[in-house]
Amino acid sequence: MTSKRFFFKVMQEDLRHKVWMAALSALGSFLMITVVWLIWWSNQAGYRELAELRDTRFELDIKAFVIDETIVFFHDFVTVMGGLVAIAGGVIAGLFGFRYVYHKNMVDVYHSLPIKRDLLFGAGFLNGFLIWFVPFLISYLPTVILAGGFIRSLGGSGQDIRQLVGTAVLSVAVLAAVFLLVYGLVLTAVMLSGNILNTLVAMMTLGFGVISLSGILYAFFAFYMDRFYGSWNWQGAIHASPLFAACNLLYRRMENDTGVGGILALDLGIAVLLCCCAWLLYRKRASELAEHGIRNRAAGLFMKIVAGIVAGMGGWLLFMLFTAESTVFWGIFGMVLAGGLCTGVLGIIFDMDFKAFFAHKRQMAAILAATLLLCTAFHQDWLGYDDYLPPKEKIAQIALGVAGEFSNRYIADKSEQSPLQNMQYEDADTIYAYLESAVGGENRNHWSPVPTKVTLRSGRSYYRYYWLDRGARELLWPLVTCESYLRAAFCIEGEMIQDCEEFDLRRGSGEETFRLKDYAKGTFAGIMEAYNRDVLEDPSGVFAEKGRRLVGMYFGIKTADGRSARVSISVYDTMEHTVAALEEAGFGEWVSEADPGEIVSVTLKIPGGSEEQTKEERIAAAREYYGVQGEAGTSEADPADVKDLQESAPTTEDVKYDTMNGLEITDRAEIGELCALMDYAEPCRSDRMFRDDSIELLCTDREGNQRRLYLPQGALPEKYILRFGDCS
């Protein structure tokens, strides 16, 4: 009975010593919520005047816009400003709410009161929460009422008011969870410690330790594993690090994440566990702990292990990056230096004794040994991460990301539209041939990486970046031309282009923008349907066959997740349906064959440019630049062949050598020969995977205009390569 009667007196007496905290909380809430609202409200004066004018010139419904922005205020501004107050309030209330536990004379007085420790803790805990929550509500509720009145003055409906209240209530719940996360963490650190220094160290270690360990492991994977994809599940590490979890909850609320309710419930559960942990530690806390460090061996060892491993691995990585040779010696040196220093300093802080640096030699040695083992495992890839190849019979299916940017638009691999998330290719023989080539080769410097997701029959999936040589492109062909990949990476659905207003056509030096409203409804959709048909029915005609690139098409779309994306499409003469749709829509001149008779000269660039090059060196440079090999596959040519080709070449009046402009071809027959080899448009992003690169050439027409044409590498005839030998 004495404890029950005394509880509220203890709360009242405790609160009397915390008036300054309540005043600070009230000031912060007033400035961050009410004052910010008033500033925001005053800034809407211009919109309010426009709303009253009812000017029909504005397509935007001004009143609806201001009402939406008012509701957004309690979503965005309250989350940010209120979050700052909640985090600061949690730290201050936790650090100073039980300040008496740091002083021997004060803790003895409090523990001698005729009240149980549970009720003593409850009084202090409840006061700390109310010191933040009550001033916050005093500032918050009038602000919500003012916002509701503002919406009513604009003619808002009851639905708008309900949406405002719902948004405001959810924001309060988020801020309460953030406060309790920080508050519970700080109280746990306080109950473990006997002074403010140990409390701060424990708070930071427990608050960021797990996410820091996860981050350093991620850095090691990225540094040592060539095929590391970076698909990392951060959720466990985030929620195991309360300070980071609080910031993450605010961020997810700001992003209007649809799953914020589940995250809120999880974080509230973690906050309750932290508060219970602080309560249990307080019940068993010895009064003698005041003015000392951390005496809880399990907690101290846990913090030393986490901090020591993070510091040791960070030191290893830092010295490996700083040293040119990146030898293991420097890695070990950095690991021992950083890891040993961290564990030693923590020993000094926890024991409050400078002699304690080496007081726990076995712990330090064990932590350093574990860190060395972990670093070496990454350095040597003991787990076989890069070379992992499951047996064929255990493979269920495979999915690819945007292989070598093999898509007509940028797709984030983690988006719901990505082929990596939608593709389900199950031919085990093809999958295994691809994986075997990817794992067995060292082709990182040869071609773009291919994000790959492999799903095993057990249900487990793993991700890798595989680097393939261009010679292995045939292994990718059946994978990237399956329907699920093509639909995710190339096909344009009708809803994607609902908001599209214009598109560009580019060909050579010409470019023009066309507005869709100038054409019959459905014209552009019909072109896209024809394109999709070409992609799905004959992917070789779109991506692999050596057709001529007639025109490039560019436009914007809206993806399913609401992001904007820019689409680039190359139209080839092998794409029958797309070409026919463009001709029918009135764009025939853009996909027609050009008349070589209009061209009077073609300029072949001279590679190298050094006047000191020998004839053989110039020919070799030309071969490399234009991708042309001799009959023997070398840069050298037979002298007799050179003589025959030079004798059959046009007269000097038809060929001009100029170190600035290149090799200018004016012979009519040769112009026709070269024009038949060239594309009319520059390559798009998806052209470089199964087609050779192109070289831009300048051509001059009869009117003296410069045109750009594109010559595929390897297409230039041998006789032109040999002529570069006479250029000087």
XYZ file of C-alpha atoms in Angstrom, residues 254-682:
429
model
C 8.581 10.028 -46.000
C 8.630 7.778 -49.076
C 4.985 6.863 -48.454
C 5.945 3.195 -48.366
C 2.833 1.016 -48.470
C 4.512 -1.406 -46.068
C 5.158 1.225 -43.394
C 2.435 -0.314 -41.201
C 4.315 -3.592 -40.892
C 7.608 -1.809 -40.261
C 5.909 0.355 -37.618
C 4.554 -2.708 -35.804
C 7.964 -4.418 -35.907
C 9.787 -1.336 -34.616
C 7.237 -0.884 -31.847
C 7.870 -4.488 -30.821
C 11.627 -3.878 -30.775
C 11.097 -0.704 -28.731
C 9.039 -2.639 -26.179
C 11.772 -5.293 -25.935
C 14.417 -2.606 -25.366
C 12.321 -0.978 -22.643
C 11.777 -4.377 -20.985
C 15.519 -5.037 -21.211
C 16.235 -1.707 -19.503
C 13.685 -2.566 -16.779
C 15.224 -6.010 -16.153
C 18.727 -4.547 -16.014
C 17.553 -1.894 -13.565
C 16.011 -4.515 -11.280
C 19.360 -6.293 -10.974
C 21.561 -3.216 -11.139
C 23.950 -2.968 -8.194
C 24.144 0.395 -6.469
C 27.932 0.017 -6.450
C 27.952 0.346 -10.261
C 27.572 4.127 -9.931
C 30.666 6.069 -11.098
C 32.131 2.904 -12.648
C 32.174 1.491 -16.155
C 30.331 -1.565 -17.487
C 30.387 -4.570 -15.192
C 28.030 -6.774 -17.201
C 30.492 -9.235 -18.734
C 28.154 -10.581 -21.407
C 27.177 -7.115 -22.653
C 30.762 -5.839 -22.495
C 32.088 -8.868 -24.398
C 29.367 -8.566 -27.049
C 30.193 -4.904 -27.660
C 33.929 -5.636 -27.787
C 33.414 -8.438 -30.309
C 31.209 -6.361 -32.616
C 33.337 -3.212 -32.405
C 36.630 -5.139 -32.595
C 35.632 -7.091 -35.715
C 34.281 -3.992 -37.465
C 37.415 -1.985 -36.607
C 39.771 -4.833 -37.524
C 38.160 -5.521 -40.884
C 38.022 -1.792 -41.567
C 41.745 -1.475 -40.797
C 42.559 -4.422 -43.079
C 40.574 -2.929 -45.946
C 41.945 0.578 -45.400
C 45.598 -0.489 -45.545
C 44.950 -2.764 -48.516
C 43.473 0.210 -50.368
C 46.249 2.613 -49.387
C 49.152 0.360 -50.366
C 49.923 -0.033 -54.062
C 50.916 -3.685 -53.791
C 47.920 -4.581 -51.567
C 49.972 -7.262 -49.842
C 48.512 -9.384 -47.079
C 51.176 -8.073 -44.683
C 49.702 -4.571 -44.764
C 46.213 -5.981 -44.364
C 47.247 -7.885 -41.239
C 49.063 -4.814 -39.928
C 45.964 -2.645 -40.377
C 43.740 -5.293 -38.831
C 45.917 -5.703 -35.723
C 46.372 -1.953 -35.349
C 42.690 -0.993 -35.664
C 41.194 -4.069 -34.000
C 43.674 -4.107 -31.119
C 43.343 -0.376 -30.552
C 39.531 -0.576 -30.534
C 39.276 -3.484 -28.094
C 41.979 -1.981 -25.873
C 40.285 1.415 -25.701
C 36.940 -0.226 -24.961
C 38.654 -2.131 -22.149
C 39.904 1.169 -20.687
C 36.451 2.756 -20.952
C 34.537 -0.223 -19.575
C 36.957 -0.725 -16.619
C 37.676 3.018 -16.152
C 41.353 2.191 -15.815
C 44.216 2.975 -18.232
C 45.918 -0.243 -17.165
C 43.022 -2.217 -18.609
C 44.265 -1.842 -22.207
C 45.929 -5.255 -21.995
C 43.965 -6.526 -19.009
C 41.929 -8.862 -21.190
C 44.650 -10.268 -23.436
C 42.782 -13.489 -24.181
C 39.676 -11.636 -25.302
C 41.741 -9.342 -27.511
C 43.677 -12.254 -29.000
C 40.494 -14.218 -29.666
C 38.801 -11.239 -31.346
C 41.872 -10.532 -33.492
C 42.185 -14.207 -34.425
C 38.527 -14.367 -35.454
C 38.925 -11.168 -37.475
C 42.072 -12.487 -39.178
C 40.281 -15.729 -40.027
C 37.362 -13.803 -41.498
C 39.579 -11.460 -43.548
C 41.688 -14.331 -44.866
C 38.572 -16.268 -45.816
C 37.521 -13.363 -48.017
C 41.031 -12.832 -49.390
C 41.438 -16.482 -50.377
C 37.745 -17.098 -51.127
C 37.756 -20.182 -48.943
C 34.001 -20.569 -49.329
C 34.283 -20.687 -53.128
C 31.909 -17.790 -53.621
C 33.189 -16.694 -57.051
C 33.513 -20.205 -58.463
C 30.315 -21.678 -57.053
C 28.623 -23.937 -59.608
C 25.743 -26.131 -58.412
C 25.205 -29.564 -59.991
C 22.960 -29.493 -63.033
C 20.310 -31.670 -61.417
C 19.900 -29.161 -58.553
C 19.154 -26.174 -60.814
C 15.479 -25.258 -61.154
C 15.508 -22.025 -63.158
C 17.476 -18.897 -64.004
C 16.722 -15.206 -64.419
C 18.893 -12.458 -65.873
C 19.068 -8.774 -65.155
C 19.568 -6.253 -67.931
C 22.364 -8.180 -69.580
C 24.978 -5.760 -70.875
C 22.283 -3.063 -70.881
C 20.334 -5.356 -73.207
C 17.061 -3.456 -72.980
C 15.457 -0.564 -74.791
C 15.153 1.356 -71.497
C 16.893 1.492 -68.156
C 15.430 -1.015 -65.678
C 16.628 -1.264 -62.079
C 17.293 -4.931 -61.363
C 15.393 -4.710 -58.070
C 12.276 -3.191 -59.598
C 9.199 -5.330 -60.130
C 9.531 -4.882 -63.911
C 13.069 -6.204 -64.084
C 13.676 -9.469 -65.959
C 15.646 -10.515 -62.887
C 12.353 -10.589 -60.975
C 10.087 -11.904 -63.760
C 12.120 -14.312 -65.868
C 11.612 -18.075 -65.373
C 13.850 -20.022 -67.746
C 14.023 -23.731 -66.919
C 16.084 -25.510 -69.606
C 18.750 -27.093 -67.386
C 21.183 -27.885 -70.222
C 21.225 -24.303 -71.507
C 21.443 -22.893 -67.982
C 24.325 -25.144 -67.027
C 26.275 -24.386 -70.223
C 25.947 -20.662 -69.507
C 26.949 -20.994 -65.831
C 29.850 -23.316 -66.627
C 31.280 -20.862 -69.144
C 30.710 -17.894 -66.827
C 32.333 -19.542 -63.803
C 35.231 -21.064 -65.715
C 36.334 -17.936 -67.578
C 38.331 -14.903 -66.492
C 36.674 -12.445 -68.836
C 36.038 -9.463 -66.600
C 37.884 -7.036 -68.883
C 36.208 -8.211 -72.052
C 32.525 -7.502 -71.772
C 29.735 -6.127 -69.636
C 28.603 -8.060 -66.555
C 25.328 -9.958 -66.564
C 23.301 -9.902 -63.309
C 22.130 -13.472 -62.760
C 19.708 -15.071 -60.321
C 19.853 -18.866 -60.008
C 17.060 -20.709 -58.211
C 17.752 -24.227 -56.970
C 15.216 -27.009 -56.572
C 15.504 -26.612 -52.815
C 13.940 -23.158 -53.215
C 17.137 -21.253 -52.367
C 18.244 -18.523 -54.751
C 21.605 -16.828 -55.183
C 22.749 -13.822 -57.204
C 25.979 -13.230 -59.132
C 27.532 -10.863 -61.648
C 28.983 -12.951 -64.485
C 31.499 -11.482 -66.924
C 31.406 -13.034 -70.382
C 33.634 -12.746 -73.409
C 31.991 -11.647 -76.634
C 32.692 -15.119 -77.953
C 30.231 -16.494 -75.398
C 27.321 -14.455 -76.729
C 25.706 -17.537 -78.248
C 25.279 -18.937 -74.736
C 23.234 -15.897 -73.783
C 21.058 -15.898 -76.890
C 18.485 -18.534 -75.792
C 18.273 -16.903 -72.338
C 17.669 -13.313 -73.401
C 15.320 -14.223 -76.254
C 12.892 -16.200 -74.110
C 9.472 -14.573 -73.933
C 9.649 -13.576 -70.255
C 12.893 -11.640 -70.785
C 11.716 -9.950 -73.978
C 8.423 -8.868 -72.415
C 10.136 -7.417 -69.359
C 13.035 -5.718 -71.160
C 11.654 -4.677 -74.557
C 7.902 -4.896 -75.098
C 5.925 -1.658 -74.672
C 2.488 -2.191 -73.147
C -0.390 0.168 -73.821
C -0.554 1.589 -70.291
C 3.117 2.584 -70.502
C 2.440 5.128 -73.254
C -0.844 6.573 -71.967
C 0.914 9.763 -70.879
C 3.307 9.866 -73.846
C 2.806 13.066 -75.846
C 5.618 12.982 -78.407
C 8.426 10.908 -79.853
C 11.637 11.614 -81.764
C 12.989 10.062 -84.943
C 16.729 10.311 -85.596
C 18.520 9.344 -88.771
C 22.004 10.444 -89.691
C 22.182 14.183 -89.133
C 18.414 14.569 -89.117
C 16.182 14.613 -86.057
C 12.535 15.579 -85.688
C 9.996 15.564 -82.864
C 6.418 14.487 -83.578
C 3.471 15.285 -81.311
C 0.988 12.441 -81.008
C -2.032 14.760 -80.941
C -1.296 15.599 -84.591
C -2.009 11.994 -85.625
C -5.010 9.732 -85.458
C -5.714 8.167 -82.086
C -3.990 4.836 -81.738
C -1.349 5.525 -84.392
C 1.554 5.332 -81.972
C 0.008 2.376 -80.128
C -0.209 0.562 -83.454
C 3.496 1.152 -84.093
C 4.311 -0.228 -80.649
C 2.130 -3.296 -81.241
C 4.009 -3.953 -84.467
C 7.314 -3.524 -82.645
C 6.254 -5.963 -79.918
C 5.262 -8.449 -82.604
C 8.671 -8.218 -84.248
C 10.421 -8.636 -80.891
C 8.442 -11.733 -79.897
C 8.078 -13.423 -83.298
C 11.547 -12.852 -84.752
C 14.079 -11.657 -82.157
C 16.934 -12.497 -84.511
C 15.626 -9.895 -86.964
C 15.563 -7.301 -84.200
C 18.823 -8.063 -82.412
C 21.116 -10.427 -84.306
C 20.687 -10.530 -88.087
C 22.857 -8.103 -90.004
C 20.037 -5.912 -91.216
C 20.502 -2.208 -91.838
C 19.608 0.243 -89.091
C 17.132 2.604 -90.736
C 16.096 4.971 -87.946
C 16.207 5.446 -84.188
C 12.998 6.060 -82.231
C 13.029 7.776 -78.802
C 10.191 8.514 -76.376
C 9.266 8.459 -72.707
C 7.106 5.968 -70.812
C 5.738 5.546 -67.298
C 6.682 2.247 -65.682
C 4.348 0.207 -63.483
C 6.009 1.493 -60.302
C 5.419 5.119 -61.358
C 8.952 5.920 -62.558
C 9.672 7.717 -65.807
C 11.921 5.982 -68.316
C 13.379 6.910 -71.694
C 12.964 4.299 -74.455
C 15.371 4.008 -77.382
C 14.555 1.667 -80.280
C 16.576 0.876 -83.380
C 14.417 0.042 -86.391
C 16.083 -2.335 -88.879
C 14.956 -3.308 -92.345
C 14.520 -6.846 -90.979
C 11.710 -5.620 -88.664
C 8.926 -6.013 -91.229
C 5.946 -5.186 -89.015
C 7.523 -2.092 -87.472
C 8.676 -0.734 -90.841
C 5.209 -1.319 -92.321
C 3.529 0.417 -89.352
C 5.797 3.449 -89.688
C 5.136 3.673 -93.422
C 1.386 3.406 -92.864
C 1.571 6.176 -90.228
C 3.252 8.528 -92.713
C 6.897 8.099 -91.711
C 7.953 6.249 -94.865
C 10.824 8.617 -95.689
C 12.439 7.785 -92.351
C 12.601 4.050 -93.084
C 13.313 4.169 -96.825
C 16.588 3.267 -98.487
C 18.795 6.279 -99.197
C 19.964 7.025 -102.730
C 23.756 6.569 -102.936
C 23.716 8.868 -105.964
C 23.126 11.810 -103.620
C 26.507 11.208 -101.950
C 29.549 12.761 -103.607
C 32.209 11.803 -101.042
C 32.770 9.546 -98.038
C 35.479 10.333 -95.491
C 37.222 7.444 -93.727
C 38.891 8.598 -90.544
C 42.619 8.051 -90.224
C 43.419 6.329 -86.904
C 46.596 7.113 -85.015
C 47.647 10.412 -86.550
C 51.368 10.202 -85.878
C 53.484 11.348 -88.822
C 56.311 9.101 -87.665
C 54.292 5.899 -88.138
C 55.556 3.445 -90.700
C 53.362 2.092 -93.462
C 52.874 -1.199 -91.630
C 51.985 0.593 -88.385
C 49.340 2.689 -90.127
C 47.793 -0.395 -91.703
C 47.820 -2.186 -88.337
C 46.172 0.805 -86.656
C 43.503 0.914 -89.364
C 42.791 -2.793 -88.934
C 42.285 -2.360 -85.214
C 40.137 0.750 -85.570
C 37.850 -0.668 -88.259
C 37.878 -4.216 -86.869
C 39.259 -5.744 -90.064
C 41.695 -8.664 -89.969
C 43.929 -9.951 -92.741
C 43.542 -13.367 -94.309
C 45.885 -14.840 -91.709
C 44.145 -13.007 -88.892
C 47.031 -10.580 -88.353
C 47.622 -6.941 -89.050
C 50.086 -7.746 -91.819
C 49.176 -8.230 -95.481
C 50.998 -10.019 -98.260
C 53.096 -7.519 -100.333
C 51.779 -8.996 -103.564
C 48.193 -8.475 -102.408
C 49.020 -4.914 -101.485
C 50.483 -4.274 -104.935
C 47.473 -5.803 -106.738
C 44.986 -3.810 -104.688
C 46.895 -0.565 -105.130
C 47.111 -1.093 -108.882
C 43.350 -1.641 -109.047
C 42.627 1.416 -106.934
C 41.134 4.565 -108.545
C 43.362 7.278 -109.830
C 44.773 9.832 -107.418
C 42.164 12.389 -108.491
C 39.471 10.131 -106.963
C 41.339 9.500 -103.692
C 42.564 12.257 -101.363
C 44.828 11.749 -98.356
C 44.489 14.351 -95.632
C 45.788 13.973 -92.081
C 42.971 16.211 -90.796
C 39.972 14.909 -92.755
C 41.007 11.324 -93.369
C 40.796 9.215 -96.498
C 38.217 10.828 -98.801
C 36.513 8.506 -101.296
C 34.944 10.159 -104.350
C 34.812 7.291 -106.856
C 31.122 6.631 -107.669
C 31.436 2.834 -107.616
C 33.237 2.828 -104.300
C 30.760 5.280 -102.767
C 27.958 2.904 -103.749
C 29.925 -0.015 -102.319
C 30.442 1.751 -98.973
C 26.880 3.097 -98.731
C 25.529 -0.422 -99.149
C 27.442 -1.435 -96.014
C 26.437 1.425 -93.744
C 23.547 2.055 -91.345
C 21.553 5.290 -91.429
C 21.142 5.804 -87.652
C 23.411 5.653 -84.618
